[in-house]
Amino acid sequence: MSDGGYYLKVIPFRDVKIPILLQNQNGPCSLIAIMNVLLLKRHIHINHQQTSFISAKTVLEYLANYLFEQQQQQKRSEDDYDANYAQNVNDALNVLRHMDTGLNVNVRFNGIQKFEFTRECAIFDLLNIELMHGWLIDPVKERELYDLIGDKGYNEVIERYRCPLTERFLRENPTQLTDYGLKRLEETLKDNQLVVLFHNNHFSTLYKFNHRLFLLVTDQGFIDQTNVVWETLDNTRGNSLMCDGQFRNYRERVQLQRNEEQDEQLALALQQQEGYHYNDRHYQQRYYNTKNYYDDQMESSCCILL
């Protein structure tokens, strides 16, 4: 991100090249997460072949145009068009203009989509984007705590319930994600569903693919690393794996490429040593026998390392 704008990174998504917005350490993550969801859904299109940078003003124009399109569609599809919708759109535009400085939300601890209602949260409904979090209290294992603050907002808990029970809960879940909350996210999201996740004081684009959860990597530091696109979200300890655009673990892909290079080097060495040609049946058999032996040695080495 530069002053007043965002760099773009083109990633593969569902067999299409799509640009996403990147951010630096101090970037407005809520606006970026919203924009990236709409880009990945192909509701907004940016011609990435003409530019690798987009201004903050242009981002707001894209979102404003999308809101007006949604408004027109509602007018055409509903006989009982809500006249308040136009006012809601105007309110949303005012919120968007200030989202480049951040967005405050107040979670409730009894549901992944439970937030205290604010104008800021209402914008997600207008954009047809689901906002979720995983900072939940387990109603079975933590019944006493759930009964005490389960339906309360975070701000209210901080102001009125500073007891040892709540202090322990907040202290033990500093990343704003619990095991129960992660489980509910995994159970609720459908495959190929895109949402915005509030987690660790950050808004991220969350996607479910092949029964696993992935966070879109938007850190500008990865702008030139085309193999780093997604980050796994499968535990609350922060242990994650980087994945490429096909959701393959980045390290596994690097190892696969190395193995292919080693196979080629092995074949070349045999050919140079004994003068065999690759299409020679005897050479092919010798190559595969040697390769299998080599693979067995590599597997044994891996087992020892593990």
Coordinates of C-alpha atoms in Angstrom, one line a residue:
M1 CA 0.0 0.0 0.0
S2 CA 1.1 3.5 -0.7
D3 CA -0.4 6.7 0.6
G4 CA -4.0 6.8 -0.6
G5 CA -4.0 3.5 -2.5
Y6 CA -3.4 -0.2 -2.7
Y7 CA -1.1 -2.5 -4.7
L8 CA -2.8 -5.4 -6.6
K9 CA -1.7 -9.0 -6.7
V10 CA -3.2 -11.3 -9.4
I11 CA -4.0 -14.8 -8.1
P12 CA -5.7 -17.9 -9.6
F13 CA -9.2 -18.5 -8.2
R14 CA -11.6 -21.0 -9.7
D15 CA -9.6 -21.2 -12.9
V16 CA -9.7 -17.4 -13.4
K17 CA -7.0 -14.8 -12.7
I18 CA -8.4 -12.2 -10.2
P19 CA -6.6 -9.2 -8.7
I20 CA -6.8 -8.7 -4.9
L21 CA -6.0 -5.7 -2.8
L22 CA -2.9 -5.8 -0.6
Q23 CA -2.1 -3.9 2.6
N24 CA 0.9 -2.9 4.6
Q25 CA 1.1 -3.2 8.3
N26 CA -1.1 -0.2 9.0
G27 CA -3.6 -0.8 6.2
P28 CA -7.4 -0.6 6.6
C29 CA -8.1 -4.3 6.7
S30 CA -11.9 -4.1 6.9
L31 CA -12.1 -2.2 3.6
I32 CA -9.6 -4.6 2.0
A33 CA -11.4 -7.7 3.2
I34 CA -14.8 -6.4 1.9
M35 CA -13.3 -5.5 -1.5
N36 CA -11.5 -8.8 -1.9
V37 CA -14.7 -10.8 -1.2
L38 CA -16.5 -8.9 -3.9
L39 CA -13.5 -9.3 -6.3
L40 CA -13.3 -13.1 -5.7
K41 CA -17.1 -13.4 -6.1
R42 CA -16.7 -11.5 -9.4
H43 CA -19.2 -8.9 -8.3
I44 CA -16.6 -6.2 -8.9
H45 CA -14.1 -6.3 -11.8
I46 CA -10.7 -4.5 -12.0
N47 CA -8.7 -4.5 -15.2
H48 CA -5.4 -5.7 -13.7
Q49 CA -3.8 -5.7 -17.1
Q50 CA -3.8 -1.9 -17.2
T51 CA -2.7 -1.2 -13.6
S52 CA -1.0 -2.8 -10.6
F53 CA -2.1 0.0 -8.2
I54 CA -5.5 1.4 -7.3
S55 CA -6.2 4.6 -5.4
A56 CA -8.4 4.6 -2.3
K57 CA -10.8 7.0 -4.1
T58 CA -11.2 4.5 -6.9
V59 CA -12.0 1.7 -4.4
L60 CA -14.7 3.8 -2.9
E61 CA -16.1 4.5 -6.3
Y62 CA -16.2 0.7 -7.1
L63 CA -18.1 0.0 -3.8
A64 CA -20.5 3.0 -4.3
N65 CA -21.4 1.8 -7.9
Y66 CA -21.9 -1.7 -6.6
L67 CA -24.3 -0.5 -3.8
F68 CA -26.3 1.5 -6.4
E69 CA -26.5 -1.5 -8.6
Q70 CA -27.9 -3.5 -5.7
Q71 CA -30.4 -0.8 -5.0
Q72 CA -31.6 -0.8 -8.6
Q73 CA -31.9 -4.6 -8.6
Q74 CA -34.0 -4.4 -5.5
K75 CA -36.3 -1.9 -7.1
R76 CA -36.8 -4.1 -10.1
S77 CA -37.3 -7.3 -8.2
E78 CA -39.5 -6.2 -5.3
D79 CA -43.0 -4.6 -5.6
D80 CA -42.8 -3.5 -2.0
Y81 CA -39.5 -1.7 -2.4
D82 CA -38.4 -0.4 1.0
A83 CA -38.0 3.4 0.7
N84 CA -35.6 3.3 3.6
Y85 CA -33.2 1.2 1.5
A86 CA -32.0 4.4 -0.3
Q87 CA -31.3 6.0 3.0
N88 CA -29.4 2.9 4.1
V89 CA -27.3 3.1 1.0
N90 CA -26.4 6.7 1.7
D91 CA -25.5 5.8 5.3
A92 CA -23.4 3.0 4.0
L93 CA -21.5 5.4 1.7
N94 CA -20.8 7.7 4.6
V95 CA -19.4 4.7 6.5
L96 CA -17.3 3.6 3.6
R97 CA -15.7 7.0 3.3
H98 CA -14.3 6.6 6.9
M99 CA -13.4 2.9 6.7
D100 CA -10.0 3.8 5.4
T101 CA -9.1 4.5 9.0
G102 CA -10.5 1.2 10.3
L103 CA -13.8 -0.3 11.6
N104 CA -14.9 -1.0 15.1
V105 CA -17.1 -4.0 15.9
N106 CA -18.4 -5.3 19.2
V107 CA -18.7 -9.1 19.2
R108 CA -21.1 -11.2 21.3
F109 CA -19.8 -14.5 22.6
N110 CA -22.8 -16.7 21.7
G111 CA -22.7 -17.0 17.9
I112 CA -20.3 -16.7 15.0
Q113 CA -22.6 -14.0 13.4
K114 CA -23.5 -12.2 16.6
F115 CA -22.4 -8.6 16.8
E116 CA -23.8 -5.6 18.4
F117 CA -25.7 -3.7 15.7
T118 CA -24.0 -0.6 14.4
R119 CA -24.0 1.3 11.2
E120 CA -20.6 -0.1 10.4
C121 CA -22.0 -3.7 10.7
A122 CA -25.0 -2.8 8.6
I123 CA -22.8 -2.2 5.6
F124 CA -22.1 -5.9 5.4
D125 CA -25.8 -6.7 5.0
L126 CA -26.1 -4.1 2.2
L127 CA -23.2 -5.6 0.4
N128 CA -24.5 -9.1 0.9
I129 CA -21.3 -10.2 2.7
E130 CA -21.4 -12.2 5.9
L131 CA -19.3 -11.0 8.8
M132 CA -18.3 -13.7 11.2
H133 CA -16.0 -14.3 14.2
G134 CA -15.0 -17.3 16.3
W135 CA -14.6 -15.8 19.7
L136 CA -17.2 -18.0 21.3
I137 CA -17.9 -19.5 24.7
D138 CA -18.7 -23.3 24.7
P139 CA -22.3 -23.5 26.2
V140 CA -21.6 -27.0 27.5
K141 CA -18.0 -27.0 28.8
E142 CA -18.2 -23.4 30.1
R143 CA -21.9 -23.2 31.1
E144 CA -21.3 -20.8 34.0
L145 CA -19.4 -18.3 31.9
Y146 CA -21.9 -18.7 29.0
D147 CA -24.8 -17.9 31.3
L148 CA -22.9 -14.9 32.7
I149 CA -21.8 -13.1 29.5
G150 CA -22.7 -15.3 26.5
D151 CA -25.2 -12.8 25.1
K152 CA -23.2 -9.7 26.2
G153 CA -21.1 -7.6 23.9
Y154 CA -17.3 -7.3 24.4
N155 CA -17.5 -3.7 25.5
E156 CA -20.2 -4.4 28.1
V157 CA -18.2 -7.3 29.5
I158 CA -15.1 -5.1 29.9
E159 CA -17.0 -2.4 31.6
R160 CA -19.3 -4.4 33.9
Y161 CA -18.1 -8.0 34.3
R162 CA -14.4 -7.9 35.3
C163 CA -14.7 -11.1 37.4
P164 CA -12.0 -13.9 37.5
L165 CA -14.1 -16.1 35.2
T166 CA -14.3 -13.5 32.4
E167 CA -10.7 -12.4 32.9
R168 CA -9.5 -16.0 32.5
F169 CA -11.5 -16.4 29.3
L170 CA -10.1 -13.2 27.8
R171 CA -6.6 -14.0 28.9
E172 CA -6.6 -17.5 27.5
N173 CA -8.0 -16.5 24.1
P174 CA -5.9 -13.5 23.1
T175 CA -6.3 -14.1 19.4
Q176 CA -10.2 -13.9 19.7
L177 CA -10.7 -17.4 18.5
T178 CA -11.6 -20.4 20.6
D179 CA -11.6 -24.1 19.8
Y180 CA -15.4 -24.1 20.0
G181 CA -15.6 -21.0 17.8
L182 CA -13.4 -22.6 15.2
K183 CA -15.5 -25.7 15.2
R184 CA -18.6 -23.7 14.7
L185 CA -17.0 -21.9 11.7
E186 CA -16.0 -25.2 10.2
E187 CA -19.5 -26.6 10.6
T188 CA -21.4 -23.5 9.4
L189 CA -19.5 -22.5 6.3
K190 CA -20.3 -24.3 3.1
D191 CA -17.7 -25.3 0.6
N192 CA -16.8 -22.4 -1.7
Q193 CA -18.3 -19.9 0.6
L194 CA -16.6 -16.5 1.1
V195 CA -17.0 -14.4 4.2
V196 CA -15.2 -11.7 6.2
L197 CA -13.7 -13.0 9.5
F198 CA -13.0 -10.7 12.5
H199 CA -10.1 -12.4 14.3
N200 CA -7.1 -11.1 16.3
N201 CA -8.3 -7.4 15.8
H202 CA -8.1 -7.9 12.1
F203 CA -10.6 -8.4 9.2
S204 CA -9.7 -11.2 6.8
T205 CA -11.2 -12.8 3.7
L206 CA -12.2 -16.4 4.8
Y207 CA -12.9 -19.2 2.3
K208 CA -13.9 -22.8 2.7
F209 CA -12.5 -25.2 0.2
N210 CA -12.6 -29.0 0.3
H211 CA -13.9 -28.9 3.9
R212 CA -11.0 -26.7 5.1
L213 CA -10.8 -23.1 6.1
F214 CA -8.3 -20.7 4.4
L215 CA -7.5 -17.0 5.0
L216 CA -6.5 -14.9 2.0
V217 CA -2.9 -13.6 2.4
T218 CA -3.0 -9.9 1.8
D219 CA 0.3 -8.8 3.3
Q220 CA 2.2 -6.6 0.8
G221 CA 5.4 -8.5 1.8
F222 CA 4.1 -11.4 -0.3
I223 CA 3.4 -9.4 -3.4
D224 CA 6.1 -11.2 -5.5
Q225 CA 5.5 -14.6 -4.0
T226 CA 3.0 -16.1 -6.4
N227 CA 3.0 -19.4 -4.5
V228 CA 1.8 -17.8 -1.3
V229 CA -2.0 -17.0 -1.7
W230 CA -3.8 -18.7 1.2
E231 CA -3.1 -19.5 4.8
T232 CA -4.7 -22.4 6.6
L233 CA -7.0 -21.8 9.6
D234 CA -7.3 -25.2 11.4
N235 CA -6.2 -24.4 15.0
T236 CA -6.3 -21.6 17.5
R237 CA -2.6 -21.7 18.3
G238 CA -1.5 -19.7 15.2
N239 CA 0.2 -22.7 13.6
S240 CA -0.7 -22.4 9.9
L241 CA 0.6 -23.4 6.5
M242 CA 1.0 -21.2 3.5
C243 CA -0.7 -22.5 0.3
D244 CA -0.7 -21.6 -3.3
G245 CA -3.7 -20.7 -5.5
Q246 CA -4.7 -24.4 -5.8
F247 CA -4.7 -24.7 -2.0
R248 CA -1.6 -26.9 -2.0
N249 CA 0.8 -26.5 0.9
Y250 CA 3.6 -24.3 -0.3
R251 CA 6.4 -26.5 1.3
E252 CA 4.9 -29.6 -0.3
R253 CA 4.9 -28.0 -3.7
V254 CA 8.5 -26.9 -3.3
Q255 CA 9.5 -30.4 -2.3
L256 CA 7.6 -31.8 -5.3
Q257 CA 9.5 -29.5 -7.6
R258 CA 12.8 -30.5 -6.0
N259 CA 12.0 -34.2 -6.5
E260 CA 11.2 -33.6 -10.1
E261 CA 14.5 -31.8 -10.6
Q262 CA 16.3 -34.7 -8.8
D263 CA 14.6 -37.2 -11.1
E264 CA 15.8 -35.3 -14.1
Q265 CA 19.3 -35.1 -12.8
L266 CA 19.3 -38.8 -12.0
A267 CA 18.2 -39.7 -15.5
L268 CA 20.7 -37.4 -17.1
A269 CA 23.5 -38.9 -14.9
L270 CA 22.6 -42.5 -16.0
Q271 CA 22.4 -41.5 -19.6
Q272 CA 25.8 -39.8 -19.5
Q273 CA 27.4 -42.7 -17.5
E274 CA 26.2 -45.6 -19.6
G275 CA 25.2 -44.0 -22.9
Y276 CA 21.6 -45.1 -22.8
H277 CA 18.8 -43.3 -24.6
Y278 CA 15.6 -42.5 -22.8
N279 CA 13.4 -44.4 -25.2
D280 CA 15.5 -47.5 -24.7
R281 CA 13.4 -50.1 -22.8
H282 CA 16.4 -51.4 -20.9
Y283 CA 17.3 -47.9 -19.9
Q284 CA 13.8 -47.1 -18.7
Q285 CA 13.7 -50.2 -16.5
R286 CA 17.1 -49.4 -15.0
Y287 CA 16.0 -45.8 -14.5
Y288 CA 12.8 -46.7 -12.6
N289 CA 14.6 -49.3 -10.5
T290 CA 17.3 -46.8 -9.5
K291 CA 14.6 -44.1 -8.9
N292 CA 12.7 -46.4 -6.6
Y293 CA 15.8 -47.1 -4.7
Y294 CA 16.5 -43.4 -4.4
D295 CA 12.9 -42.7 -3.3
D296 CA 13.2 -45.4 -0.6
Q297 CA 16.4 -43.8 0.6
M298 CA 14.7 -40.4 0.8
E299 CA 11.7 -41.8 2.6
S300 CA 13.9 -43.5 5.2
S301 CA 15.8 -40.2 5.7
C302 CA 12.5 -38.3 6.2
C303 CA 11.4 -40.9 8.7
I304 CA 14.6 -40.5 10.6
L305 CA 14.2 -36.7 10.6
L306 CA 10.7 -36.9 11.8

